[in-house]
Tab-separated table of C-alpha atoms in Angstrom:
chain	number	residue	atom	x	y	z
A	1	UNK	CA	9.297	-15.785	-12.562
A	2	UNK	CA	11.071	-12.547	-13.486
A	3	UNK	CA	14.577	-12.098	-12.183
A	4	UNK	CA	15.594	-9.653	-9.487
A	5	UNK	CA	17.126	-7.261	-12.045
A	6	UNK	CA	13.885	-7.011	-14.004
A	7	UNK	CA	11.818	-6.405	-10.861
A	8	UNK	CA	14.331	-4.113	-9.120
A	9	UNK	CA	12.172	-1.021	-9.658
A	10	UNK	CA	8.910	-2.791	-8.865
A	11	UNK	CA	9.441	-4.544	-5.548
A	12	UNK	CA	11.302	-3.940	-2.312
A	13	UNK	CA	13.652	-6.737	-1.347
A	14	UNK	CA	12.098	-7.131	2.101
A	15	UNK	CA	8.562	-7.529	0.769
A	16	UNK	CA	9.599	-9.800	-2.079
A	17	UNK	CA	11.222	-12.140	0.445
A	18	UNK	CA	7.800	-12.912	1.945
A	19	UNK	CA	6.773	-14.359	-1.424
A	20	UNK	CA	10.082	-16.007	-2.282
A	21	UNK	CA	10.282	-19.702	-3.161
A	22	UNK	CA	11.694	-20.520	0.261
A	23	UNK	CA	8.989	-18.567	2.092
A	24	UNK	CA	6.267	-20.143	-0.050
A	25	UNK	CA	7.484	-23.648	0.749
A	26	UNK	CA	7.927	-22.752	4.410
A	27	UNK	CA	4.336	-21.590	4.812
A	28	UNK	CA	2.813	-24.445	2.832
A	29	UNK	CA	4.797	-26.955	4.877
A	30	UNK	CA	3.834	-25.158	8.105
A	31	UNK	CA	0.248	-25.955	7.198
A	32	UNK	CA	1.036	-29.632	6.548
A	33	UNK	CA	2.987	-30.028	9.807
A	34	UNK	CA	0.278	-28.264	11.824
A	35	UNK	CA	-2.429	-30.334	10.161
A	36	UNK	CA	-0.665	-33.586	11.026
A	37	UNK	CA	-0.257	-32.478	14.631
A	38	UNK	CA	-3.923	-31.419	14.897
A	39	UNK	CA	-5.096	-34.713	13.390
A	40	UNK	CA	-2.878	-36.641	15.817
A	41	UNK	CA	-4.291	-34.740	18.795
A	42	UNK	CA	-7.796	-35.673	17.639
A	43	UNK	CA	-6.753	-39.316	17.406
A	44	UNK	CA	-7.181	-39.488	13.639
A	45	UNK	CA	-3.560	-40.367	12.875
A	46	UNK	CA	-0.773	-41.846	15.000
A	47	UNK	CA	1.271	-39.338	16.976
A	48	UNK	CA	4.463	-40.908	15.649
A	49	UNK	CA	3.309	-40.205	12.093
A	50	UNK	CA	2.741	-36.532	12.942
A	51	UNK	CA	6.291	-36.281	14.333
A	52	UNK	CA	7.781	-37.823	11.199
A	53	UNK	CA	5.716	-35.570	8.932
A	54	UNK	CA	6.819	-32.471	10.866
A	55	UNK	CA	10.486	-33.418	10.430
A	56	UNK	CA	9.957	-33.797	6.681
A	57	UNK	CA	8.410	-30.307	6.477
A	58	UNK	CA	11.816	-28.670	6.013
A	59	UNK	CA	11.646	-26.369	2.934
A	60	UNK	CA	15.332	-26.909	2.172
A	61	UNK	CA	14.532	-30.528	1.259
A	62	UNK	CA	12.517	-29.544	-1.813
A	63	UNK	CA	13.415	-28.213	-5.264
A	64	UNK	CA	11.340	-25.168	-6.274
A	65	UNK	CA	12.209	-25.510	-9.961
A	66	UNK	CA	10.895	-29.046	-10.323
A	67	UNK	CA	7.863	-28.273	-8.176
A	68	UNK	CA	7.012	-25.253	-10.342
A	69	UNK	CA	7.230	-27.343	-13.508
A	70	UNK	CA	4.998	-30.039	-12.033
A	71	UNK	CA	2.498	-27.475	-10.721
A	72	UNK	CA	1.665	-26.423	-14.283
A	73	UNK	CA	0.528	-29.973	-15.047
A	74	UNK	CA	-1.943	-30.059	-12.152
A	75	UNK	CA	-2.850	-26.332	-12.009
A	76	UNK	CA	-1.902	-26.233	-8.335
A	77	UNK	CA	1.369	-26.248	-6.452
A	78	UNK	CA	-0.114	-28.356	-3.662
A	79	UNK	CA	-0.287	-31.576	-5.701
A	80	UNK	CA	3.449	-31.877	-6.489
A	81	UNK	CA	4.431	-30.603	-3.055
A	82	UNK	CA	2.250	-33.138	-1.236
A	83	UNK	CA	3.638	-35.861	-3.479
A	84	UNK	CA	7.207	-34.780	-2.689
A	85	UNK	CA	6.399	-34.506	1.024
A	86	UNK	CA	4.866	-37.986	1.019
A	87	UNK	CA	8.006	-39.390	-0.611
A	88	UNK	CA	10.191	-37.610	1.937
A	89	UNK	CA	8.118	-38.992	4.826
A	90	UNK	CA	8.259	-42.496	3.318
A	91	UNK	CA	12.068	-42.378	3.433
A	92	UNK	CA	11.777	-42.044	7.198
A	93	UNK	CA	8.670	-44.144	7.895
A	94	UNK	CA	6.658	-45.903	5.190
A	95	UNK	CA	3.570	-46.163	7.376
A	96	UNK	CA	3.610	-42.453	8.267
A	97	UNK	CA	3.529	-41.517	4.581
A	98	UNK	CA	-0.087	-42.656	4.457
A	99	UNK	CA	-1.129	-39.865	6.824
A	100	UNK	CA	0.243	-36.863	4.917
A	101	UNK	CA	-2.296	-34.121	4.025
A	102	UNK	CA	-4.995	-35.886	6.065
A	103	UNK	CA	-8.475	-34.594	5.206
A	104	UNK	CA	-7.274	-31.409	3.474
A	105	UNK	CA	-7.555	-30.181	-0.111
A	106	UNK	CA	-5.172	-28.237	-2.339
A	107	UNK	CA	-6.877	-24.892	-1.796
A	108	UNK	CA	-6.651	-25.265	1.985
A	109	UNK	CA	-2.872	-25.254	1.666
A	110	UNK	CA	-2.592	-22.547	-0.992
A	111	UNK	CA	-4.984	-20.059	0.618
A	112	UNK	CA	-3.573	-20.549	4.092
A	113	UNK	CA	-0.030	-20.121	2.790
A	114	UNK	CA	-1.094	-16.896	1.061
A	115	UNK	CA	-2.655	-15.644	4.296
A	116	UNK	CA	0.541	-16.455	6.208
A	117	UNK	CA	2.624	-14.656	3.580
A	118	UNK	CA	0.432	-11.578	3.929
A	119	UNK	CA	0.964	-11.816	7.678
A	120	UNK	CA	4.704	-11.688	7.084
A	121	UNK	CA	4.705	-8.936	4.442
A	122	UNK	CA	2.072	-6.398	5.445
A	123	UNK	CA	2.705	-5.479	9.116
A	124	UNK	CA	6.128	-3.928	8.326
A	125	UNK	CA	4.573	-1.988	5.441
A	126	UNK	CA	1.775	-0.668	7.660
A	127	UNK	CA	4.351	0.413	10.227
A	128	UNK	CA	6.444	2.125	7.544
A	129	UNK	CA	3.353	3.878	6.172
A	130	UNK	CA	2.653	5.168	9.669
A	131	UNK	CA	6.205	6.533	9.719
A	132	UNK	CA	5.553	8.347	6.431
A	133	UNK	CA	2.458	9.938	7.933
A	134	UNK	CA	4.500	11.023	10.956
A	135	UNK	CA	7.251	12.563	8.798
A	136	UNK	CA	4.759	14.530	6.734
A	137	UNK	CA	2.833	15.640	9.828
A	138	UNK	CA	6.043	16.999	11.334
A	139	UNK	CA	6.893	18.855	8.121
A	140	UNK	CA	3.358	20.244	7.871
A	141	UNK	CA	3.619	21.630	11.392
A	142	UNK	CA	6.934	23.299	10.556
A	143	UNK	CA	5.347	24.975	7.546
A	144	UNK	CA	2.003	25.780	9.129
A	145	UNK	CA	2.142	29.368	7.866
A	146	UNK	CA	4.745	29.172	5.097
A	147	UNK	CA	3.069	30.804	2.083
A	148	UNK	CA	3.232	29.175	-1.324
A	149	UNK	CA	1.557	29.563	-4.670
A	150	UNK	CA	-1.535	27.446	-4.993
A	151	UNK	CA	-2.005	25.774	-8.368
A	152	UNK	CA	-5.233	24.641	-9.990
A	153	UNK	CA	-5.334	22.944	-13.401
A	154	UNK	CA	-1.512	23.355	-13.326
A	155	UNK	CA	-1.889	27.148	-13.376
A	156	UNK	CA	-1.142	29.750	-10.666
A	157	UNK	CA	-4.000	30.277	-8.209
A	158	UNK	CA	-4.416	31.860	-4.787
A	159	UNK	CA	-1.829	31.258	-2.041
A	160	UNK	CA	-2.097	28.697	0.716
A	161	UNK	CA	0.127	27.444	3.508
A	162	UNK	CA	2.624	24.809	2.388
A	163	UNK	CA	1.681	22.953	5.558
A	164	UNK	CA	-1.860	22.497	4.251
A	165	UNK	CA	-0.617	20.713	1.141
A	166	UNK	CA	1.645	18.428	3.190
A	167	UNK	CA	-1.003	17.782	5.856
A	168	UNK	CA	-3.321	16.760	3.023
A	169	UNK	CA	-0.794	14.167	1.900
A	170	UNK	CA	-0.473	12.846	5.444
A	171	UNK	CA	-4.235	12.690	6.004
A	172	UNK	CA	-5.005	10.667	2.905
A	173	UNK	CA	-2.063	8.300	3.363
A	174	UNK	CA	-3.216	7.683	6.929
A	175	UNK	CA	-6.787	7.120	5.769
A	176	UNK	CA	-5.671	4.542	3.196
A	177	UNK	CA	-3.323	2.892	5.708
A	178	UNK	CA	-6.130	2.454	8.242
A	179	UNK	CA	-8.381	0.910	5.591
A	180	UNK	CA	-5.620	-1.513	4.636
A	181	UNK	CA	-4.999	-2.432	8.268
A	182	UNK	CA	-8.656	-3.426	8.626
A	183	UNK	CA	-8.839	-5.431	5.402
A	184	UNK	CA	-5.529	-7.105	6.238
A	185	UNK	CA	-6.874	-8.172	9.639
A	186	UNK	CA	-9.866	-9.781	7.900
A	187	UNK	CA	-7.564	-11.919	5.755
A	188	UNK	CA	-5.855	-13.484	8.743
A	189	UNK	CA	-8.143	-16.501	8.886
A	190	UNK	CA	-7.595	-20.185	8.285
A	191	UNK	CA	-8.793	-21.843	5.093
A	192	UNK	CA	-9.835	-25.421	5.843
A	193	UNK	CA	-12.745	-27.187	4.233
A	194	UNK	CA	-11.479	-30.375	2.654
A	195	UNK	CA	-12.613	-31.651	-0.726
A	196	UNK	CA	-15.636	-29.381	-1.224
A	197	UNK	CA	-15.985	-27.537	2.064
A	198	UNK	CA	-17.676	-30.123	4.289
A	199	UNK	CA	-14.602	-31.747	5.915
A	200	UNK	CA	-16.326	-35.103	5.430
A	201	UNK	CA	-13.058	-37.004	5.739
A	202	UNK	CA	-12.665	-35.848	9.353
A	203	UNK	CA	-16.179	-36.824	10.445
A	204	UNK	CA	-17.032	-35.847	14.019
A	205	UNK	CA	-13.458	-34.735	14.647
A	206	UNK	CA	-13.611	-31.855	12.151
A	207	UNK	CA	-14.095	-29.170	14.790
A	208	UNK	CA	-11.233	-30.089	17.151
A	209	UNK	CA	-8.892	-30.503	14.174
A	210	UNK	CA	-9.703	-27.127	12.635
A	211	UNK	CA	-9.504	-25.390	16.010
A	212	UNK	CA	-6.110	-26.916	16.750
A	213	UNK	CA	-4.899	-26.095	13.223
A	214	UNK	CA	-5.958	-22.446	13.496
A	215	UNK	CA	-4.323	-22.154	16.918
A	216	UNK	CA	-1.046	-23.659	15.709
A	217	UNK	CA	-0.870	-21.256	12.772
A	218	UNK	CA	-2.005	-18.290	14.910
A	219	UNK	CA	-4.913	-17.559	12.604
A	220	UNK	CA	-8.556	-16.873	13.375
A	221	UNK	CA	-11.059	-19.621	12.643
A	222	UNK	CA	-13.759	-18.296	10.267
A	223	UNK	CA	-17.392	-19.477	10.437
A	224	UNK	CA	-16.815	-21.627	7.358
A	225	UNK	CA	-14.492	-22.235	4.417
A	226	UNK	CA	-14.206	-19.334	1.949
A	227	UNK	CA	-13.150	-21.230	-1.161
A	228	UNK	CA	-15.212	-19.085	-3.532
A	229	UNK	CA	-16.108	-16.212	-1.205
A	230	UNK	CA	-13.197	-13.888	-1.988
A	231	UNK	CA	-14.254	-10.464	-0.698
A	232	UNK	CA	-11.513	-10.608	1.942
A	233	UNK	CA	-8.864	-10.920	-0.758
A	234	UNK	CA	-10.502	-8.393	-3.099
A	235	UNK	CA	-10.865	-5.788	-0.338
A	236	UNK	CA	-7.216	-6.188	0.582
A	237	UNK	CA	-6.218	-5.770	-3.074
A	238	UNK	CA	-8.257	-2.593	-3.449
A	239	UNK	CA	-6.856	-1.114	-0.250
A	240	UNK	CA	-3.289	-1.898	-1.329
A	241	UNK	CA	-3.959	0.039	-4.532
A	242	UNK	CA	-5.513	2.929	-2.589
A	243	UNK	CA	-2.467	3.245	-0.367
A	244	UNK	CA	-0.171	3.238	-3.398
A	245	UNK	CA	-2.370	5.926	-4.958
A	246	UNK	CA	-2.174	8.219	-1.927
A	247	UNK	CA	1.612	7.864	-1.860
A	248	UNK	CA	1.638	8.678	-5.567
A	249	UNK	CA	-0.384	11.864	-5.018
A	250	UNK	CA	2.378	13.171	-2.762
A	251	UNK	CA	4.992	11.950	-5.244
A	252	UNK	CA	3.338	13.768	-8.124
A	253	UNK	CA	3.308	17.049	-6.194
A	254	UNK	CA	6.890	16.632	-5.013
A	255	UNK	CA	8.175	15.843	-8.499
A	256	UNK	CA	6.464	18.953	-9.898
A	257	UNK	CA	7.842	21.103	-7.078
A	258	UNK	CA	11.308	19.681	-7.824
A	259	UNK	CA	11.393	20.893	-11.438
A	260	UNK	CA	14.405	23.177	-11.672
A	261	UNK	CA	12.341	26.131	-12.907
A	262	UNK	CA	10.112	25.691	-9.825
A	263	UNK	CA	12.692	24.595	-7.264
A	264	UNK	CA	10.426	24.587	-4.221
A	265	UNK	CA	11.324	21.146	-2.848
A	266	UNK	CA	13.993	18.463	-3.162
A	267	UNK	CA	14.228	14.799	-2.342
A	268	UNK	CA	17.101	13.774	-0.045
A	269	UNK	CA	20.487	13.508	-1.718
A	270	UNK	CA	22.951	10.637	-1.394
A	271	UNK	CA	25.642	8.712	-3.255
A	272	UNK	CA	24.271	7.539	-6.578
A	273	UNK	CA	20.799	8.912	-5.821
A	274	UNK	CA	19.015	10.786	-8.582
A	275	UNK	CA	21.926	10.828	-11.009
A	276	UNK	CA	21.837	10.571	-14.779
A	277	UNK	CA	23.922	8.322	-17.024
A	278	UNK	CA	24.716	11.269	-19.315
A	279	UNK	CA	23.886	14.509	-17.482
A	280	UNK	CA	25.926	15.013	-14.297
A	281	UNK	CA	23.964	18.123	-13.278
A	282	UNK	CA	20.729	16.218	-12.741
A	283	UNK	CA	19.084	15.435	-9.426
A	284	UNK	CA	16.118	13.351	-10.483
A	285	UNK	CA	13.092	12.683	-8.245
A	286	UNK	CA	13.883	8.977	-8.062
A	287	UNK	CA	11.717	8.245	-5.036
A	288	UNK	CA	8.742	9.852	-6.731
A	289	UNK	CA	9.511	7.869	-9.892
A	290	UNK	CA	9.385	4.556	-8.012
A	291	UNK	CA	6.102	5.450	-6.332
A	292	UNK	CA	4.509	6.683	-9.554
A	293	UNK	CA	5.668	3.512	-11.282
A	294	UNK	CA	3.907	1.502	-8.585
A	295	UNK	CA	0.773	3.605	-8.996
A	296	UNK	CA	0.699	2.765	-12.699
A	297	UNK	CA	0.672	-0.953	-11.924
A	298	UNK	CA	-1.328	-1.297	-8.692
A	299	UNK	CA	-4.843	-0.443	-9.945
A	300	UNK	CA	-4.683	-3.024	-12.717
A	301	UNK	CA	-3.427	-5.689	-10.327
A	302	UNK	CA	-6.244	-4.918	-7.887
A	303	UNK	CA	-8.742	-4.966	-10.754
A	304	UNK	CA	-7.595	-8.468	-11.698
A	305	UNK	CA	-8.477	-9.679	-8.195
A	306	UNK	CA	-11.890	-7.995	-8.245
A	307	UNK	CA	-12.562	-9.401	-11.718
A	308	UNK	CA	-12.100	-12.886	-10.282
A	309	UNK	CA	-14.870	-12.554	-7.668
A	310	UNK	CA	-17.581	-14.489	-9.554
A	311	UNK	CA	-16.079	-17.908	-8.868
A	312	UNK	CA	-17.821	-21.138	-9.789
A	313	UNK	CA	-19.580	-23.278	-7.166
A	314	UNK	CA	-17.212	-24.641	-4.471
A	315	UNK	CA	-13.888	-24.371	-6.328
A	316	UNK	CA	-13.059	-21.839	-9.039
A	317	UNK	CA	-11.545	-22.494	-12.424
A	318	UNK	CA	-9.151	-19.697	-13.375
A	319	UNK	CA	-10.269	-16.911	-11.038
A	320	UNK	CA	-8.806	-18.463	-7.925
A	321	UNK	CA	-5.623	-19.559	-9.686
A	322	UNK	CA	-5.049	-15.956	-10.785
A	323	UNK	CA	-5.087	-14.604	-7.224
A	324	UNK	CA	-1.900	-15.815	-5.560
A	325	UNK	CA	0.635	-14.510	-8.109
A	326	UNK	CA	-1.360	-11.285	-8.525
A	327	UNK	CA	-1.593	-10.615	-4.790
A	328	UNK	CA	2.127	-11.325	-4.428
A	329	UNK	CA	2.986	-8.844	-7.181
A	330	UNK	CA	0.587	-6.247	-5.783
A	331	UNK	CA	2.008	-6.438	-2.263
A	332	UNK	CA	5.550	-6.280	-3.655
A	333	UNK	CA	4.498	-3.212	-5.658
A	334	UNK	CA	3.094	-1.631	-2.505
A	335	UNK	CA	6.346	-2.468	-0.714
A	336	UNK	CA	8.340	-0.670	-3.400
A	337	UNK	CA	6.168	2.447	-3.074
A	338	UNK	CA	6.260	2.495	0.728
A	339	UNK	CA	10.018	1.963	0.856
A	340	UNK	CA	10.651	4.757	-1.653
A	341	UNK	CA	8.301	7.243	-0.008
A	342	UNK	CA	9.614	6.529	3.492
A	343	UNK	CA	13.019	7.805	2.387
A	344	UNK	CA	11.537	10.830	0.620
A	345	UNK	CA	9.235	11.857	3.471
A	346	UNK	CA	11.986	11.696	6.065
A	347	UNK	CA	14.475	13.752	4.026
A	348	UNK	CA	12.323	16.133	1.961
A	349	UNK	CA	13.734	19.665	1.966
A	350	UNK	CA	11.870	22.895	1.254
A	351	UNK	CA	13.219	26.152	-0.241
A	352	UNK	CA	11.134	29.050	1.214
A	353	UNK	CA	12.951	31.560	-1.017
A	354	UNK	CA	11.807	29.687	-4.113
A	355	UNK	CA	8.280	29.542	-2.744
A	356	UNK	CA	8.292	33.324	-2.332
A	357	UNK	CA	9.955	33.963	-5.693
A	358	UNK	CA	7.307	31.933	-7.485
A	359	UNK	CA	4.557	33.897	-5.734
A	360	UNK	CA	6.240	37.155	-6.681
A	361	UNK	CA	6.514	36.063	-10.294
A	362	UNK	CA	2.783	35.313	-10.360
A	363	UNK	CA	1.795	38.476	-8.515
A	364	UNK	CA	-1.480	39.031	-10.360
A	365	UNK	CA	-2.649	35.440	-9.881
A	366	UNK	CA	-1.799	35.609	-6.203
A	367	UNK	CA	-3.533	38.902	-5.503
A	368	UNK	CA	-6.405	39.227	-7.998
A	369	UNK	CA	-9.042	37.371	-5.996
A	370	UNK	CA	-8.233	39.173	-2.748
A	371	UNK	CA	-8.110	42.558	-4.480
A	372	UNK	CA	-11.522	41.931	-6.041
A	373	UNK	CA	-13.177	41.161	-2.719
A	374	UNK	CA	-11.460	44.030	-0.894
A	375	UNK	CA	-12.720	46.495	-3.527
A	376	UNK	CA	-16.156	44.876	-3.634
A	377	UNK	CA	-16.756	45.914	-0.058
A	378	UNK	CA	-16.448	49.551	-1.158
A	379	UNK	CA	-17.741	49.704	-4.730
A	380	UNK	CA	-19.606	46.439	-5.303
A	381	UNK	CA	-18.469	43.215	-6.906
A	382	UNK	CA	-19.216	44.110	-10.547
A	383	UNK	CA	-17.283	47.386	-10.491
A	384	UNK	CA	-14.496	45.770	-8.479
A	385	UNK	CA	-14.203	42.947	-11.031
A	386	UNK	CA	-14.012	45.413	-13.911
A	387	UNK	CA	-11.334	47.464	-12.151
A	388	UNK	CA	-9.215	44.383	-11.405
A	389	UNK	CA	-9.555	43.142	-14.996
A	390	UNK	CA	-8.386	46.540	-16.277
A	391	UNK	CA	-5.353	46.408	-13.944
A	392	UNK	CA	-4.538	42.894	-15.135
A	393	UNK	CA	-4.760	43.954	-18.794
A	394	UNK	CA	-2.199	46.731	-18.318
A	395	UNK	CA	0.569	44.239	-17.496
A	396	UNK	CA	3.561	45.042	-15.276
A	397	UNK	CA	3.011	45.299	-11.541
A	398	UNK	CA	-0.539	44.401	-10.654
A	399	UNK	CA	-0.448	46.408	-7.413
A	400	UNK	CA	0.878	49.510	-9.162
A	401	UNK	CA	-1.667	49.181	-11.946
A	402	UNK	CA	-4.435	48.914	-9.399
A	403	UNK	CA	-3.192	52.056	-7.685
A	404	UNK	CA	-4.542	51.229	-4.209
A	405	UNK	CA	-4.872	48.543	-1.517
A	406	UNK	CA	-1.075	48.367	-1.023
A	407	UNK	CA	-1.290	47.671	2.717
A	408	UNK	CA	-4.208	45.273	2.521
A	409	UNK	CA	-2.624	43.209	-0.242
A	410	UNK	CA	0.669	43.062	1.653
A	411	UNK	CA	-1.018	41.455	4.680
A	412	UNK	CA	0.465	37.951	4.496
A	413	UNK	CA	-1.747	36.516	7.229
A	414	UNK	CA	-4.882	37.672	5.432
A	415	UNK	CA	-3.507	36.342	2.155
A	416	UNK	CA	-3.282	32.835	3.626
A	417	UNK	CA	-6.841	33.008	4.912
A	418	UNK	CA	-7.919	29.953	6.898
A	419	UNK	CA	-5.098	27.805	5.505
A	420	UNK	CA	-2.949	27.647	8.696
A	421	UNK	CA	-6.022	26.650	10.700
A	422	UNK	CA	-6.752	23.888	8.212
A	423	UNK	CA	-3.252	22.608	8.984
A	424	UNK	CA	-4.107	22.603	12.692
A	425	UNK	CA	-7.388	20.796	12.081
A	426	UNK	CA	-5.834	18.096	9.920
A	427	UNK	CA	-2.932	17.496	12.300
A	428	UNK	CA	-5.302	17.308	15.273
A	429	UNK	CA	-7.440	14.786	13.394
A	430	UNK	CA	-4.345	12.721	12.564
A	431	UNK	CA	-3.221	12.737	16.182
A	432	UNK	CA	-6.668	11.624	17.351
A	433	UNK	CA	-6.891	8.749	14.833
A	434	UNK	CA	-3.319	7.539	15.250
């Protein structure tokens, strides 16, 4: 496992904690304790044994380093953990040790632990993403009619309201967040099928045991085990990547607007934020950098999960084993992006003077389309196009070269067209869906 220094730019501390060694052991042992209790309630094992097993399910009693080494020899962490748990129970009650892991299989423990970890990690990220949407929606409303230079193919184009650009960020982030919320909810199910999915070891008591186990872990009980049916996990992975991508779209725009020769926006400042090791004048878009870094990694991580969907028979060889570490890294990557963008969205500042100066500098690009259509009403589109092209070729002031339409071209409201109303529409849609 990479150290915290190596992963500092790729994972938020809060999200990484959900997949830490201690959290992993805690969730796996939660399953074992709950299973023992459920089996005892069904009369399959003595109640005293369940109590002893529960007391031994303390994650601080186990050594992650030795467990990790042993896991590589069995291709699953469950085998060495169950062995260690059995030994720990035997110290307390030799007879109780015979009832550890009753009727379960390795994948029951691993998959359920992963589900529980997702339940710990994702709700705070979804809430933070909702906060990002709210921050951008507020900023979009403030700049409902603030004109800015539109840019297509990285070149000056017609103007639009800054609020429309920001509302677009908010809309897509919200759309991705809602998709992730749905796919996350579908993952919150118990995995419990025993050796090959039939729970044969539990006999007629399979149903009460699995119901009690699901209830204890606060998970839904699916219609059947999903050992090699992994669409739930793959959908979650894809939606994590989509959310990172929507955050990165906003980050890309913000970083371009922050270039000093553009100067239209700035990330929030703070001690040590955005500095350079050699150039004290710099104010780097560090939040955008973290999000864009996440966006470089997330699609490949999600693709690895999707690539593992064709899993063999009732237990996969390789595809399943690739999921847990990949999902953990992907969710940590999402956490890094959400944490970085939450700070940016809340403190993003706009320079209206720079917005106007950049429009003034690209006068011809800003006005050419409108001038063409204003003239076309009087002299036809072909003649209007030729006249505008001639004015553009002369250089200097486009308006002066054109020699007319001064008042019409100076009409800022007309220049923005429907853009402010698009802001209203997008914000209304956000309010309705949130």
